[in-house]
PDB file of C-alpha atoms in Angstrom:
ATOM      1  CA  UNK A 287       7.601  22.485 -12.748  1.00 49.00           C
ATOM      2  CA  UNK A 288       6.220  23.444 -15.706  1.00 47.00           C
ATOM      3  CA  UNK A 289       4.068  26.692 -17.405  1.00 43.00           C
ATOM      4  CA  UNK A 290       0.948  25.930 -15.350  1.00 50.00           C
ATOM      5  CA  UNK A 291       0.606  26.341 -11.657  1.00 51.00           C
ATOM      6  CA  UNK A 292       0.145  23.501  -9.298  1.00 55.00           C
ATOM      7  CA  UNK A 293      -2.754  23.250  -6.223  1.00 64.00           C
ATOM      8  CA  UNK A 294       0.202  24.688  -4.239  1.00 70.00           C
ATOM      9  CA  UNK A 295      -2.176  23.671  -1.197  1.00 71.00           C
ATOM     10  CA  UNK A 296      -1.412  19.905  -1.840  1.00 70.00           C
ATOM     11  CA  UNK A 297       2.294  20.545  -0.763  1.00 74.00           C
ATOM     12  CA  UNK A 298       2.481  19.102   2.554  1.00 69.00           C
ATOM     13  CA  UNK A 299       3.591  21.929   4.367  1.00 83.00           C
ATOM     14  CA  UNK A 300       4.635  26.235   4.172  1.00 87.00           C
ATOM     15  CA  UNK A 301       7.729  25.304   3.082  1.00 89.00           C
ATOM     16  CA  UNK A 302       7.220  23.274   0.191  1.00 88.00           C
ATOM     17  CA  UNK A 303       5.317  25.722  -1.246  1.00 86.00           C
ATOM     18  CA  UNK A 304       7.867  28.307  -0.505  1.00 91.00           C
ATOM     19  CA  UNK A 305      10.719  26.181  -2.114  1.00 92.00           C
ATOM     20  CA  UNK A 306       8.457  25.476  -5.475  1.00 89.00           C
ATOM     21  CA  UNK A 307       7.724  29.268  -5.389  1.00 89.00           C
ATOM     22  CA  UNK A 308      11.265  29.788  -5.262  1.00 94.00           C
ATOM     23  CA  UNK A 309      12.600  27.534  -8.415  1.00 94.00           C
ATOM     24  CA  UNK A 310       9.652  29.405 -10.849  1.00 92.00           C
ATOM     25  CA  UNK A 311      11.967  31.324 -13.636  1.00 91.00           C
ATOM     26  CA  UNK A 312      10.176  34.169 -15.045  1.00 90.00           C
ATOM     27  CA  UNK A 313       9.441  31.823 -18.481  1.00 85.00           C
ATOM     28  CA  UNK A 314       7.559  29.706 -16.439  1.00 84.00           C
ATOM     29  CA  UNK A 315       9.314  26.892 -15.762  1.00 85.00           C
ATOM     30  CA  UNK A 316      11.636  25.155 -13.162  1.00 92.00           C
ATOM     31  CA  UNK A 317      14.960  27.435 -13.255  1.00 95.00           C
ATOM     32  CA  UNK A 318      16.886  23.966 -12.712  1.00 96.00           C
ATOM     33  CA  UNK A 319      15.713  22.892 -15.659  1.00 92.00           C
ATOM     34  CA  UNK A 320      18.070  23.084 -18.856  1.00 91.00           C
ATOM     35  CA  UNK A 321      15.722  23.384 -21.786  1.00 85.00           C
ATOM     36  CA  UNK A 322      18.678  22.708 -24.501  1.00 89.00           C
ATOM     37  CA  UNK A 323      18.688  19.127 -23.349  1.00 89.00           C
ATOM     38  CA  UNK A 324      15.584  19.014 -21.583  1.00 84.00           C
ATOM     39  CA  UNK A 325      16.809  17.181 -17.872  1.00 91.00           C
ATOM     40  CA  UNK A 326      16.844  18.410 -14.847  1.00 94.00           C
ATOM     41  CA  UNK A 327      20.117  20.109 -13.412  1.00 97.00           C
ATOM     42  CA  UNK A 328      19.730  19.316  -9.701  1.00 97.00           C
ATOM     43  CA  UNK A 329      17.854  15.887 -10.429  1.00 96.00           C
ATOM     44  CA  UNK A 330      20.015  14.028  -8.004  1.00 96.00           C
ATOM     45  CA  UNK A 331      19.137  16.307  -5.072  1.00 97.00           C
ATOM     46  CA  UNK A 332      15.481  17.619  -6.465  1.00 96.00           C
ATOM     47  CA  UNK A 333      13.269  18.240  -3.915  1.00 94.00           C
ATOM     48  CA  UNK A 334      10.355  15.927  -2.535  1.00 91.00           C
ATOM     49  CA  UNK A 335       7.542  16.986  -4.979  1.00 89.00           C
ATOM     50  CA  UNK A 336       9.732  16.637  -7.756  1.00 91.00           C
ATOM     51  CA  UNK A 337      10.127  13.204  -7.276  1.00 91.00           C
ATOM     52  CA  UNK A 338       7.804  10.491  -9.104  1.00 91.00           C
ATOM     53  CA  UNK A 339       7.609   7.990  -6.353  1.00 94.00           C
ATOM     54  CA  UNK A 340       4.892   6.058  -4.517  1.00 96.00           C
ATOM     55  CA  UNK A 341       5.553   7.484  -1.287  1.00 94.00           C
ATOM     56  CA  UNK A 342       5.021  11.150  -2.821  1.00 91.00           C
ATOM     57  CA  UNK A 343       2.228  10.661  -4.805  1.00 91.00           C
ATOM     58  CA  UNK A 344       0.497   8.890  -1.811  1.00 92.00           C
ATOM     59  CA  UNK A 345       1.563  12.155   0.358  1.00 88.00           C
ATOM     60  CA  UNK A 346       1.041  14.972  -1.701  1.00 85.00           C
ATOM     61  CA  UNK A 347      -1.646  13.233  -4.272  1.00 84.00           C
ATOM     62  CA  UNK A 348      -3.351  10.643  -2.167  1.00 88.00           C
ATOM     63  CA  UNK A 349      -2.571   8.300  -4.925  1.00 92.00           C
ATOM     64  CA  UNK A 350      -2.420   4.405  -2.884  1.00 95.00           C
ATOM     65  CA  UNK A 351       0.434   2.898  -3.796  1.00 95.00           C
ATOM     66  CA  UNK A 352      -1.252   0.042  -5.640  1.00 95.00           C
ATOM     67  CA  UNK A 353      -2.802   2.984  -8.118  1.00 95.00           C
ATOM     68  CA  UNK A 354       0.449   4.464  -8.774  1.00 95.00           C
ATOM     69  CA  UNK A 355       2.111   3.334 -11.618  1.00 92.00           C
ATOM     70  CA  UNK A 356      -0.944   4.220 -13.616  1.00 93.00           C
ATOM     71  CA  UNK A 357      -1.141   7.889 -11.562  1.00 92.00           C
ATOM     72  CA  UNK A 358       2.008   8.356 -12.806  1.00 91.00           C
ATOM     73  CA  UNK A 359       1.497   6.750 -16.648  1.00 92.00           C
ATOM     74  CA  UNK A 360      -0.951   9.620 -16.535  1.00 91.00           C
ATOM     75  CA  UNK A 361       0.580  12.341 -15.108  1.00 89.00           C
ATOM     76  CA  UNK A 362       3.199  12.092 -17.462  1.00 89.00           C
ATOM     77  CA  UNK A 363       0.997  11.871 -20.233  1.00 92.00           C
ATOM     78  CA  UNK A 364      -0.969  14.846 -19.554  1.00 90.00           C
ATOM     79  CA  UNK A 365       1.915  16.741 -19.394  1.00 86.00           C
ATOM     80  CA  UNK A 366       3.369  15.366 -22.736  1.00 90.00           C
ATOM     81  CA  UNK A 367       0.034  16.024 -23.943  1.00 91.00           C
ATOM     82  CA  UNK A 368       0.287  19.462 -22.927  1.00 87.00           C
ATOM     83  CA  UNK A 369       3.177  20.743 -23.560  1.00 84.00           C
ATOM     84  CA  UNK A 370       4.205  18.676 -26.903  1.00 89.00           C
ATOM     85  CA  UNK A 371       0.451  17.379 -28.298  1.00 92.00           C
ATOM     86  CA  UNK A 372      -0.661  14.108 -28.575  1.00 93.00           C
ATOM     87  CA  UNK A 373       0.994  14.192 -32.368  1.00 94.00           C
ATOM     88  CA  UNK A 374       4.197  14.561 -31.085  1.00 93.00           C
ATOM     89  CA  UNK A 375       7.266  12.748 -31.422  1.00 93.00           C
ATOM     90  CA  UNK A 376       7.470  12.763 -27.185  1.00 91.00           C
ATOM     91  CA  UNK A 377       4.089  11.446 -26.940  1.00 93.00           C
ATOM     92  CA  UNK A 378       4.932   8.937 -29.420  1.00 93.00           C
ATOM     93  CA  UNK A 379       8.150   7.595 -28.106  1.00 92.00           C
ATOM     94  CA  UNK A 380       6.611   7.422 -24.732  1.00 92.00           C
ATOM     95  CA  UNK A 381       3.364   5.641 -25.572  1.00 91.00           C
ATOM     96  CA  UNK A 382       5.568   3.272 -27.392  1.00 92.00           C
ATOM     97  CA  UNK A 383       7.456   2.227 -23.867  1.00 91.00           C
ATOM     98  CA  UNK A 384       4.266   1.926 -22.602  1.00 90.00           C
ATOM     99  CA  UNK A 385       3.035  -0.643 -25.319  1.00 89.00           C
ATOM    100  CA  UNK A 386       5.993  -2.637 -24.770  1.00 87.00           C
ATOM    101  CA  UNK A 387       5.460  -2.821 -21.025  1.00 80.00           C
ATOM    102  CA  UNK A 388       7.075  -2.011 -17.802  1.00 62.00           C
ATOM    103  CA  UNK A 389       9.924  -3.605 -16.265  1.00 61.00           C
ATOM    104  CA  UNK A 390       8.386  -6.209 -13.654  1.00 53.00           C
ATOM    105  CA  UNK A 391       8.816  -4.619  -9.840  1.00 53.00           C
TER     106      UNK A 391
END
């Protein structure tokens, strides 16, 4: 979750949309997330659309699981893009794991 809102209508169902509804904080943004240290306070038991996974970007997305690793390269870099800029240190730091590679499957 973050300041802008989703196509709610690609959540699968009434109440996934209900539940994202439901973790909005009034700034905007995911009320489980801590913004001191930037993670995630429920990340071990985050909801579906939360999750960056094949399975969920095929789902929600209808991303095919041989296009998602690069779905999900840009997802995240749209959002480091948009919250941070492309001049940031985040952006930086992340294109650099990029340039070095993924770990093999």
């Amino acid at each position: 979750l973050g300041t802008d809102e989703p196509d709610l209508q690609a959540l699968t169902n009434e109440d996934e949309r209900a539940l994202y509804k439901s973790m909005i904080a009034p700034s905007g943004w995911c009320k489980h997330f801590d913004t001191e240290d930037r993670s995630c306070t429920i990340y071990e038991t985050r909801p579906r659309f939360c999750r960056t996974e094949p399975e969920v970007f095929e789902d929600i997305f209808d991303v095919p699981k041989e296009e998602f690793v690069d779905a999900a390269i840009g997802s995240c870099l749209d959002a480091i893009t948009h919250l941070y800029g492309d001049e940031s240190q985040e952006f930086d730091r992340y294109q650099q794991v990029i340039d070095e590679g993924l770990p093999a499957e």
